[in-house]
Coordinates of C-alpha atoms in Angstrom, one line a residue:
Chain A
X1069 CA 113.1 177.7 55.5
X1070 CA 110.3 180.0 54.9
X1071 CA 109.5 179.4 51.2
X1072 CA 105.2 178.6 50.1
X1073 CA 105.1 175.2 49.1
X1074 CA 101.4 174.6 48.8
X1075 CA 99.1 177.6 48.4
X1076 CA 95.7 177.5 47.8
X1077 CA 94.1 180.7 46.4
X1078 CA 90.7 181.9 46.7
X1079 CA 89.6 178.1 46.0
X1080 CA 85.8 177.6 45.5
X1081 CA 83.9 174.3 45.5
X1082 CA 79.9 174.4 44.5
X1083 CA 78.0 170.9 44.7
X1084 CA 74.9 172.0 42.9
X1085 CA 73.5 174.4 45.3
X1086 CA 75.9 174.4 48.2
X1087 CA 78.5 176.2 48.4
X1088 CA 81.3 173.6 50.3
X1089 CA 84.3 175.7 50.1
X1090 CA 83.9 179.6 50.1
X1091 CA 87.1 181.9 48.3
X1092 CA 89.8 180.6 50.7
X1093 CA 93.3 181.0 50.4
X1094 CA 95.6 179.6 52.7
X1095 CA 99.3 178.5 52.5
X1096 CA 101.5 176.0 54.1
X1097 CA 105.1 176.4 54.4
X1098 CA 108.2 174.3 54.1
X1099 CA 108.3 171.7 57.1
X1100 CA 105.3 173.3 59.2
X1101 CA 102.9 171.4 60.9
X1102 CA 99.4 172.7 60.0
X1103 CA 96.3 171.1 61.8
X1104 CA 92.7 171.6 60.3
X1105 CA 90.3 171.8 62.1
X1106 CA 86.3 172.4 61.9
X1107 CA 83.2 171.4 62.3
X1108 CA 81.5 168.0 59.7
X1109 CA 80.9 169.5 57.0
X1110 CA 82.6 172.1 56.9
X1111 CA 84.8 171.3 53.9
X1112 CA 87.8 170.1 55.3
X1113 CA 87.6 166.6 53.0
X1114 CA 87.0 168.9 50.4
X1115 CA 89.9 170.8 50.3
X1116 CA 92.2 167.8 51.0
X1117 CA 90.0 166.4 47.4
X1118 CA 91.2 170.0 45.7
X1119 CA 94.3 170.7 46.5
X1120 CA 94.7 166.5 45.6
X1121 CA 93.6 167.0 42.5
X1122 CA 90.3 164.3 43.6
X1123 CA 87.4 167.8 42.2
X1124 CA 88.5 170.0 40.5
X1125 CA 87.1 173.6 42.1
X1126 CA 84.5 175.6 40.5
X1127 CA 87.2 178.7 40.4
X1128 CA 90.3 179.4 42.1
X1129 CA 94.4 178.5 41.9
X1130 CA 96.6 175.5 43.6
X1131 CA 99.5 176.6 43.5
X1132 CA 102.9 173.8 44.3
X1133 CA 105.7 175.0 44.1
X1134 CA 104.8 178.0 42.4
X1135 CA 103.5 175.9 40.1
X1136 CA 100.1 175.9 38.7
X1137 CA 98.5 172.4 39.8
X1138 CA 94.7 173.2 39.7
X1139 CA 93.7 171.1 37.4
X1140 CA 95.9 168.1 38.2
X1141 CA 94.7 164.0 38.5
X1142 CA 95.1 162.6 41.6
X1143 CA 98.0 159.9 40.3
X1144 CA 99.5 163.3 39.3
X1145 CA 99.8 164.7 42.4
X1146 CA 101.1 161.6 43.5
X1147 CA 103.7 162.0 41.5
X1148 CA 104.5 164.8 42.7
X1149 CA 105.3 165.3 46.7
X1150 CA 101.3 165.1 47.0
X1151 CA 100.5 162.4 49.2
X1152 CA 97.6 161.9 51.4
X1153 CA 95.8 159.7 53.5
X1154 CA 92.5 158.5 53.8
X1155 CA 89.4 159.2 56.2
X1156 CA 88.0 155.2 55.7
X1157 CA 91.2 153.9 55.4
X1158 CA 91.7 152.2 51.2
X1159 CA 94.9 149.1 51.1
X1160 CA 94.8 146.7 49.2
X1161 CA 92.8 144.1 51.0
X1162 CA 94.1 141.0 49.2
X1163 CA 97.7 142.1 49.1
X1164 CA 100.6 141.5 52.0
X1165 CA 101.0 144.7 54.1
X1166 CA 104.6 144.9 52.1
X1167 CA 102.4 145.2 48.8
X1168 CA 100.3 147.7 49.9
X1169 CA 103.4 150.2 51.1
X1170 CA 105.7 148.8 47.7
X1171 CA 102.4 150.0 45.1
X1172 CA 103.3 153.9 47.0
X1173 CA 107.1 153.4 46.6
X1174 CA 107.2 151.8 42.6
X1175 CA 104.2 154.5 41.5
X1176 CA 104.2 157.8 43.2
X1177 CA 107.9 157.7 45.1
X1178 CA 109.2 156.5 40.8
X1179 CA 111.7 153.6 42.1
X1180 CA 112.8 152.5 38.9
X1181 CA 111.9 148.3 39.6
X1182 CA 109.2 146.1 41.7
X1183 CA 112.8 144.9 43.4
X1184 CA 113.9 148.3 44.1
X1185 CA 110.2 149.5 45.7
X1186 CA 110.3 146.3 47.7
X1187 CA 113.2 147.1 49.4
X1188 CA 111.9 150.7 49.6
X1189 CA 109.2 148.7 51.8
X1190 CA 110.3 147.3 53.9
X1191 CA 112.9 150.6 55.0
X1192 CA 109.5 152.4 55.1
X1193 CA 107.7 149.5 57.5
X1194 CA 110.9 148.9 60.0
X1195 CA 110.2 153.2 60.4
X1196 CA 106.3 152.7 61.1
X1197 CA 106.7 149.8 63.0
X1198 CA 104.8 147.2 60.8
X1199 CA 107.8 145.2 59.4
X1200 CA 106.4 142.2 61.4
X1201 CA 103.3 142.9 59.5
X1202 CA 104.8 142.5 56.5
X1203 CA 103.3 139.2 55.2
X1204 CA 100.5 139.7 56.8
X1205 CA 97.0 140.1 53.7
X1206 CA 96.2 144.3 54.7
X1207 CA 92.4 142.5 55.5
X1208 CA 94.0 141.0 58.6
X1209 CA 95.3 144.2 60.3
X1210 CA 93.2 145.7 62.9
X1211 CA 92.0 149.5 62.4
X1212 CA 95.2 151.3 64.4
X1213 CA 96.7 149.1 61.8
X1214 CA 95.1 149.3 58.5
X1215 CA 95.7 153.6 60.0
X1216 CA 99.5 152.7 60.1
X1217 CA 99.9 151.1 57.0
X1218 CA 98.0 154.5 55.7
X1219 CA 100.7 156.2 56.9
X1220 CA 104.1 154.1 55.4
X1221 CA 102.0 153.4 51.9
X1222 CA 101.5 157.8 51.8
X1223 CA 106.0 157.9 53.2
X1224 CA 106.6 155.2 50.9
X1225 CA 105.3 158.3 47.7
X1226 CA 108.1 159.8 49.3
X1227 CA 105.8 162.9 50.1
X1228 CA 107.1 166.8 50.1
X1229 CA 103.8 167.6 51.5
X1230 CA 101.5 164.9 53.8
X1231 CA 98.3 165.5 54.4
X1232 CA 96.6 163.5 56.9
X1233 CA 93.2 162.8 56.7
X1234 CA 91.4 161.6 60.4
X1235 CA 94.1 159.6 61.4
X1236 CA 93.0 159.5 64.4
X1237 CA 89.8 158.4 64.1
X1238 CA 87.9 155.9 65.6
X1239 CA 91.8 154.5 67.6
X1240 CA 91.4 154.5 71.6
X1241 CA 94.2 157.0 73.9
X1242 CA 96.9 154.4 73.5
X1243 CA 96.7 154.4 69.6
X1244 CA 96.5 157.7 69.4
X1245 CA 99.7 158.1 71.6
X1246 CA 101.0 155.8 69.4
X1247 CA 100.2 157.8 66.0
X1248 CA 101.4 160.7 67.3
X1249 CA 104.6 159.8 68.2
X1250 CA 105.1 158.8 64.4
X1251 CA 103.5 161.7 63.2
X1252 CA 106.0 163.6 64.4
X1253 CA 108.7 161.2 63.7
X1254 CA 107.7 162.4 60.4
X1255 CA 107.6 165.8 60.9
X1256 CA 111.6 165.9 61.7
X1257 CA 112.1 164.3 58.9
X1258 CA 110.6 168.1 57.5
X1259 CA 108.1 167.0 55.6
X1260 CA 105.3 169.5 55.9
X1261 CA 102.2 167.9 57.0
X1262 CA 98.3 169.5 57.4
X1263 CA 96.6 167.3 59.7
X1264 CA 92.5 167.0 59.7
X1265 CA 91.9 166.5 63.8
X1266 CA 88.5 166.9 64.8
X1267 CA 90.7 165.9 69.0
X1268 CA 91.7 168.2 70.5
X1269 CA 94.5 166.9 72.4
X1270 CA 96.5 166.5 68.6
X1271 CA 96.1 169.6 67.7
X1272 CA 97.1 171.2 70.8
X1273 CA 100.5 168.8 71.1
X1274 CA 100.6 168.6 67.1
X1275 CA 100.4 172.0 65.4
X1276 CA 102.4 175.3 64.9
X1277 CA 99.7 176.4 63.4
X1278 CA 96.2 176.1 62.7
X1279 CA 93.5 176.9 60.2
X1280 CA 89.0 176.8 61.0
X1281 CA 87.1 176.0 58.7
X1282 CA 83.4 177.0 58.7
X1283 CA 80.9 176.4 56.1
X1284 CA 84.2 176.8 53.4
X1285 CA 85.5 179.6 55.2
X1286 CA 88.3 180.1 56.5
X1287 CA 87.4 181.8 59.8
X1288 CA 90.2 182.4 61.7
X1289 CA 94.0 181.2 61.3
X1290 CA 97.1 180.9 64.2
X1291 CA 99.2 179.5 66.8
X1292 CA 97.3 176.5 69.2
X1293 CA 97.0 178.7 71.8
X1294 CA 95.2 181.7 70.0
X1295 CA 93.2 179.7 68.1
X1296 CA 91.5 178.5 71.6
X1297 CA 90.8 181.1 73.1
X1298 CA 89.3 183.3 69.3
X1299 CA 85.7 183.9 70.1
X1300 CA 84.3 183.0 66.7
X1301 CA 86.1 179.7 66.9
X1302 CA 84.6 178.2 70.3
X1303 CA 81.3 180.0 68.7
X1304 CA 81.4 177.8 65.9
X1305 CA 83.2 174.8 67.2
X1306 CA 85.0 174.1 70.0
X1307 CA 81.6 175.6 72.9
X1308 CA 82.6 177.9 76.0
X1309 CA 83.4 174.3 78.5
X1310 CA 85.9 173.4 75.9
X1311 CA 87.2 177.0 75.4
X1312 CA 87.1 177.4 79.5
X1313 CA 89.0 174.2 80.0
X1314 CA 92.0 174.3 78.0
X1315 CA 92.2 178.4 77.9
X1316 CA 92.5 177.6 81.5
X1317 CA 95.1 175.4 80.8
X1318 CA 97.1 177.6 79.2
X1319 CA 97.2 180.0 81.2
X1320 CA 98.4 178.5 84.0
X1321 CA 101.2 176.7 82.3
Chain B
X1064 CA 109.1 130.5 46.6
X1065 CA 108.5 127.0 47.1
X1066 CA 107.2 125.7 43.6
X1067 CA 108.4 128.5 42.1
X1068 CA 109.7 127.0 38.9
X1069 CA 106.2 124.9 39.4
X1070 CA 104.1 126.5 36.6
X1071 CA 106.5 126.3 33.7
X1072 CA 107.2 123.3 34.1
X1073 CA 104.2 122.2 34.4
X1074 CA 102.7 125.0 31.1
X1075 CA 106.1 123.2 29.1
X1076 CA 104.8 120.0 29.8
X1077 CA 100.6 120.6 28.7
X1078 CA 102.4 122.3 25.3
X1079 CA 104.0 118.8 25.2
X1080 CA 101.3 117.5 25.2
X1081 CA 99.2 119.3 23.2
X1082 CA 101.9 119.5 20.5
X1083 CA 102.3 115.4 19.9
X1084 CA 98.9 114.8 19.9
X1085 CA 99.2 113.8 16.1
X1086 CA 101.9 111.3 17.4
X1087 CA 99.9 108.7 19.7
X1088 CA 96.2 110.6 19.0
X1089 CA 93.0 110.7 16.5
X1090 CA 92.1 113.1 13.7
X1091 CA 89.8 114.0 16.6
X1092 CA 92.0 114.2 19.3
X1093 CA 94.3 116.2 17.1
X1094 CA 91.4 118.8 16.2
X1095 CA 90.3 119.5 20.0
X1096 CA 94.2 119.6 20.5
X1097 CA 93.9 122.9 18.4
X1098 CA 90.7 124.0 19.8
X1099 CA 92.6 123.8 23.3
X1100 CA 95.6 125.4 22.3
X1101 CA 93.2 128.3 20.1
X1102 CA 91.1 129.3 23.5
X1103 CA 94.0 128.8 26.1
X1104 CA 95.6 132.0 23.4
X1105 CA 92.3 133.6 24.5
X1106 CA 91.7 133.1 27.6
X1107 CA 95.0 133.7 28.5
X1108 CA 94.5 137.4 26.6
X1109 CA 90.9 138.2 28.1
X1110 CA 92.7 137.5 31.7
X1111 CA 94.6 140.6 31.3
X1112 CA 92.1 142.9 31.7
X1113 CA 90.0 140.7 33.7
X1114 CA 92.4 138.8 35.8
X1115 CA 94.8 141.1 36.0
X1116 CA 92.4 144.9 36.5
X1117 CA 89.5 142.6 37.0
X1118 CA 87.3 143.6 34.5
X1119 CA 84.8 142.1 33.2
X1120 CA 85.1 142.4 29.4
X1121 CA 82.6 140.7 27.0
X1122 CA 84.5 141.8 24.0
X1123 CA 86.5 138.8 23.3
X1124 CA 84.1 137.6 20.3
X1125 CA 84.4 141.6 18.7
X1126 CA 88.1 141.1 18.0
X1127 CA 87.8 137.4 17.3
X1128 CA 85.8 138.1 14.2
X1129 CA 87.4 141.5 13.9
X1130 CA 90.7 139.7 13.6
X1131 CA 89.0 137.3 11.1
X1132 CA 87.9 139.5 8.8
X1133 CA 90.9 141.6 8.7
X1134 CA 93.2 138.6 8.1
X1135 CA 91.0 136.5 5.2
X1136 CA 90.5 140.3 3.7
X1137 CA 94.9 141.1 3.9
X1138 CA 95.1 137.4 2.5
X1139 CA 92.7 137.8 -0.8
X1140 CA 94.1 140.9 -0.7
X1141 CA 96.7 138.8 -2.2
X1142 CA 99.1 139.7 0.9
X1143 CA 100.9 136.0 2.1
X1144 CA 99.5 134.6 5.6
X1145 CA 101.9 135.5 7.8
X1146 CA 101.4 138.6 7.4
X1147 CA 97.5 138.4 6.8
X1148 CA 97.5 137.3 11.3
X1149 CA 100.1 140.1 11.7
X1150 CA 98.2 142.9 10.1
X1151 CA 95.4 141.2 11.8
X1152 CA 97.3 142.2 14.9
X1153 CA 97.8 145.5 14.3
X1154 CA 94.4 146.1 13.0
X1155 CA 92.6 144.3 16.3
X1156 CA 95.0 146.4 18.4
X1157 CA 94.5 149.2 17.8
X1158 CA 90.5 149.0 17.6
X1159 CA 90.5 148.1 21.4
X1160 CA 93.2 151.0 22.0
X1161 CA 90.9 153.2 20.7
X1162 CA 87.4 151.5 22.0
X1163 CA 89.2 151.4 24.9
X1164 CA 89.7 154.5 26.0
X1165 CA 86.1 155.2 25.4
X1166 CA 84.3 152.4 27.3
X1167 CA 87.0 152.4 30.5
X1168 CA 85.2 155.5 31.8
X1169 CA 83.2 152.8 32.7
X1170 CA 83.2 150.8 35.9
X1171 CA 81.6 146.9 36.7
X1172 CA 77.9 146.0 35.0
X1173 CA 78.8 149.6 32.9
X1174 CA 81.6 148.2 31.0
X1175 CA 80.3 145.0 31.2
X1176 CA 77.0 146.3 28.9
X1177 CA 79.4 148.6 27.1
X1178 CA 82.0 145.7 26.2
X1179 CA 79.2 142.9 24.5
X1180 CA 78.1 146.2 23.0
X1181 CA 81.3 146.5 21.0
X1182 CA 80.0 142.7 19.1
X1183 CA 76.6 143.2 18.3
X1184 CA 78.2 146.9 16.5
X1185 CA 81.5 145.2 15.4
X1186 CA 79.1 141.5 14.3
X1187 CA 76.4 144.0 12.0
X1188 CA 78.1 146.5 11.0
X1189 CA 80.3 144.0 9.2
X1190 CA 77.5 142.2 8.3
X1191 CA 75.8 145.5 6.3
X1192 CA 79.5 146.4 5.1
X1193 CA 78.5 143.6 2.3
X1194 CA 80.4 145.6 -0.9
X1195 CA 83.7 144.7 1.4
X1196 CA 82.8 141.5 3.7
X1197 CA 80.2 139.6 1.6
X1198 CA 77.7 140.2 4.4
X1199 CA 75.8 137.4 5.8
X1200 CA 77.2 135.1 2.6
X1201 CA 80.4 135.4 4.5
X1202 CA 83.8 134.5 2.5
X1203 CA 86.1 132.3 1.4
X1204 CA 89.6 132.0 2.5
X1205 CA 92.1 131.2 0.3
X1206 CA 92.7 128.0 1.6
X1207 CA 96.9 125.7 2.0
X1208 CA 97.6 123.4 -0.2
X1209 CA 98.2 119.9 1.6
X1210 CA 95.8 117.1 3.0
X1211 CA 93.7 118.1 6.0
X1212 CA 96.4 115.9 8.1
X1213 CA 98.7 117.6 6.7
X1214 CA 97.0 121.3 7.7
X1215 CA 95.9 120.3 10.3
X1216 CA 99.4 119.9 12.0
X1217 CA 100.7 123.7 11.4
X1218 CA 97.2 124.8 12.6
X1219 CA 97.8 122.9 15.8
X1220 CA 101.5 124.5 15.6
X1221 CA 100.5 128.0 14.7
X1222 CA 98.3 128.1 17.7
X1223 CA 100.6 126.2 19.8
X1224 CA 102.7 128.8 19.3
X1225 CA 100.0 131.7 19.7
X1226 CA 99.8 130.0 22.8
X1227 CA 103.2 130.3 24.3
X1228 CA 103.6 134.0 23.6
X1229 CA 101.2 134.6 25.2
X1230 CA 101.7 132.9 28.2
X1231 CA 105.1 135.0 27.2
X1232 CA 103.2 138.1 28.3
X1233 CA 101.6 136.8 30.5
X1234 CA 104.7 136.4 32.7
X1235 CA 106.0 139.1 31.4
X1236 CA 103.5 141.2 32.4
X1237 CA 103.1 139.6 36.4
X1238 CA 106.0 140.4 37.3
X1239 CA 106.2 144.4 35.8
X1240 CA 105.1 148.0 37.3
X1241 CA 102.4 146.7 34.5
X1242 CA 101.2 144.0 37.0
X1243 CA 101.0 145.8 39.2
X1244 CA 100.1 148.6 38.7
X1245 CA 96.8 146.7 37.3
X1246 CA 96.3 144.6 40.6
X1247 CA 96.5 147.9 42.4
X1248 CA 93.1 148.8 40.2
X1249 CA 91.7 145.2 40.6
X1250 CA 91.5 146.4 44.6
X1251 CA 91.0 149.6 44.6
X1252 CA 90.9 151.5 41.4
X1253 CA 90.8 155.2 43.6
X1254 CA 93.1 153.6 46.1
X1255 CA 95.8 152.9 43.3
X1256 CA 95.0 156.5 41.3
X1257 CA 95.9 158.1 45.1
X1258 CA 99.0 155.9 45.0
X1259 CA 99.9 157.1 42.1
X1260 CA 98.9 154.4 39.3
X1261 CA 98.2 156.5 36.2
X1262 CA 94.6 154.0 35.9
X1263 CA 93.4 155.0 32.7
X1264 CA 96.1 154.4 30.4
X1265 CA 96.7 150.9 32.3
X1266 CA 93.8 149.7 31.9
X1267 CA 93.5 151.0 28.1
X1268 CA 97.3 149.4 28.1
X1269 CA 95.5 146.2 29.2
X1270 CA 92.0 146.4 26.9
X1271 CA 95.3 145.9 24.4
X1272 CA 96.8 143.5 24.8
X1273 CA 93.8 141.6 26.0
X1274 CA 92.7 142.1 21.6
X1275 CA 95.9 141.7 20.1
X1276 CA 96.4 138.0 20.6
X1277 CA 92.2 137.9 20.0
X1278 CA 93.1 139.3 16.8
X1279 CA 96.5 137.1 15.4
X1280 CA 94.2 134.0 16.6
X1281 CA 91.0 134.7 14.4
X1282 CA 93.0 135.2 11.7
X1283 CA 94.8 131.9 12.3
X1284 CA 91.3 130.5 12.3
X1285 CA 89.8 131.9 9.3
X1286 CA 93.2 130.9 7.8
X1287 CA 92.1 127.0 9.2
X1288 CA 89.0 126.7 8.4
X1289 CA 89.2 129.1 4.9
X1290 CA 85.9 130.2 5.6
X1291 CA 84.1 132.9 8.1
X1292 CA 80.6 134.6 8.2
X1293 CA 80.0 137.2 10.9
X1294 CA 77.4 135.3 13.1
X1295 CA 80.5 132.6 13.4
X1296 CA 83.5 134.9 13.6
X1297 CA 80.9 137.4 16.2
X1298 CA 79.3 134.8 19.1
X1299 CA 78.4 135.7 21.5
X1300 CA 79.2 132.4 23.9
X1301 CA 83.1 132.6 23.1
X1302 CA 82.6 136.5 24.7
X1303 CA 81.1 133.9 27.5
X1304 CA 82.9 131.1 27.6
X1305 CA 86.5 132.5 28.2
X1306 CA 85.6 134.4 30.9
X1307 CA 83.9 131.7 32.7
X1308 CA 87.0 129.5 31.1
X1309 CA 89.4 131.7 32.9
X1310 CA 88.1 132.2 36.3
X1311 CA 87.1 128.3 35.9
X1312 CA 91.5 128.1 36.5
X1313 CA 91.9 131.4 38.8
X1314 CA 91.9 134.8 37.4
X1315 CA 95.1 137.1 37.5
X1316 CA 97.2 134.3 37.6
X1317 CA 99.7 132.4 35.1
X1318 CA 98.4 128.9 35.0
X1319 CA 94.7 129.8 36.3
X1320 CA 94.3 129.7 31.7
X1321 CA 95.8 127.6 31.1
X1322 CA 94.4 125.2 33.2
X1323 CA 90.8 126.2 33.4
X1324 CA 90.8 126.1 29.5
X1325 CA 92.2 122.8 29.3
X1326 CA 89.6 121.6 32.2
X1327 CA 86.3 123.2 30.9
X1328 CA 86.9 122.0 27.0
X1329 CA 87.7 118.5 28.2
X1330 CA 84.3 118.6 30.2
X1331 CA 82.7 120.2 27.2
X1332 CA 83.9 117.6 24.4
X1333 CA 83.1 114.4 27.5
X1334 CA 78.9 116.5 27.6
X1335 CA 78.7 117.2 23.5
X1336 CA 79.8 113.3 22.5
X1337 CA 77.6 112.4 25.3
X1338 CA 74.9 114.4 25.8
X1339 CA 74.2 115.9 23.4
X1340 CA 70.7 117.9 24.1
X1341 CA 71.2 119.5 27.4
X1342 CA 75.9 120.5 26.6
X1343 CA 74.6 124.0 26.8
X1344 CA 72.3 123.4 30.2
X1345 CA 76.3 122.1 32.0
X1346 CA 77.7 125.2 30.7
X1347 CA 74.9 126.7 32.7
X1348 CA 75.0 125.1 35.6
X1349 CA 78.9 125.0 35.4
X1350 CA 78.7 129.3 35.6
X1351 CA 76.6 128.6 38.7
X1352 CA 78.6 126.2 40.7
X1353 CA 81.5 128.3 39.4
X1354 CA 80.3 131.3 40.9
X1355 CA 79.1 130.1 44.0
X1356 CA 81.7 127.1 45.1
X1357 CA 84.8 128.5 43.6
X1358 CA 85.1 132.2 43.4
X1359 CA 89.4 132.1 43.5
X1360 CA 89.0 129.3 40.6
X1361 CA 90.2 125.6 41.1
X1362 CA 93.6 127.5 41.3
X1363 CA 93.2 129.0 44.7
X1364 CA 91.1 126.0 45.5
X1365 CA 93.4 124.8 49.5
X1366 CA 94.5 121.2 48.0
X1367 CA 95.7 119.8 50.9
X1368 CA 93.5 120.1 53.1
X1369 CA 90.9 118.2 50.4
X1370 CA 93.5 115.5 50.5
X1371 CA 93.8 115.4 54.0
X1372 CA 90.3 115.8 53.9
X1373 CA 90.0 112.6 52.6
X1374 CA 92.9 110.7 54.3
X1375 CA 95.4 110.7 51.3
X1376 CA 97.3 112.7 53.1
X1377 CA 99.4 112.8 56.5
X1378 CA 98.4 115.6 59.5
X1379 CA 100.8 117.6 59.1
X1380 CA 103.3 118.8 62.2
X1381 CA 103.1 121.6 63.8
X1382 CA 104.8 124.0 61.1
X1383 CA 105.4 127.4 62.0

């Protein structure tokens, strides 16, 4: 149950004079849901980029299922089972919703043929409650719909680890509730999930473990209730007011 | 799926029209038919990189020209004509794969400029390498025996066969994983990579496919005309016309390149015959109109709406 699936080992990333990721190590265990939080510019998206081969780290290693994958290309990460969604959604705008998802199944999910990919895509759209939009162009979806399309596309790639980069940003509260439900459904399938989030409501209700990033360093790690009481985290990110409120709730509940 | 067989039927009909021109047309018409078949092959080829992958390549003239010279040199060395065309195809394909691996690191305008540069560099190498290529004096290619009419008929069939082959490859690519991946690249290259498309490999394959038949056509053209020189073989105008034809018809579609080439070449013949001084200006105007009013090509026009506006079609009942 608790084997490590994805590990970062002493990762460093410099962009010119900026140390975006500073000697960072952590591990994800198979099947767990982990949240990655931190202020803007802390290096959260950079970290995901390092884990999926978009950038090569200045030093350090990335291990996936025990294999060193540090120098992989994004398409190789996708085929291995390391899928991600983007903070800014990235659909294929003039393809239908179905074709978008089929692209994930065909290339990342290694479907044997275009027809098989279309079938897989139909199942995923059903699972993601997008089936009624299958034949619409992706550009016709609302933001919430496009975020969900990103999820369906990633799921069609049959990932082992799914990294969700602010899938809830820009959504209203009922849309967020819908997205939460879907993420839980994904987690029930045993997929390891790393969620990058600003919304503490989401973090508190989803995550089994929270990693806190600040100036490229991991400043705290632990269960969500410990994290909101951690003085370093409160100072760097949450703020005292928030900590009082959530800390109180945690104590009462 | 209402018109699944329509593109194939239209293409087959067009092949019949072109192939039968010697039976009903003048020598002039047959010549136009040869040129249309030849340019359709070039346009279908460009469609792989420019249409499916969305990379604005201006390398067509380089591949055509290298094909001319590879075929001509092979024939002069005693290689039988058809074998020389195959040699030219392979040579051009190999060169395109090697160049593609280098210039496809670039995107957009930068790629376009590099692809034009290839035409100029190829022309300069061929015209400076006088000991092999005859330099600016050009090369004579062994002529086919037989009267001019018989030769024209043979080359009409040759160009039509090449056109059919490039159409068949287009159909195969369109339905395959390759075509799907190229469309992903065309719409969002980074996202394509993220879903697992090996972008570099796919682009190099598309660029190579866009070159192969240009090589065959160049070699066949050299055998037809019997004489080649650097400025005719590497004409930058060809590199511009071919993409314009494809854009006119509808890039990334099966029939777009065929329709675009036919429409453009027939227009050009009309303008050429009637406005000898202004035909280049008219070409320019067509390009401008295309960019402004027809971004998706003739195939993307909504013919039903146009017909309705002019009262040619009755208002449909409310369809779901």
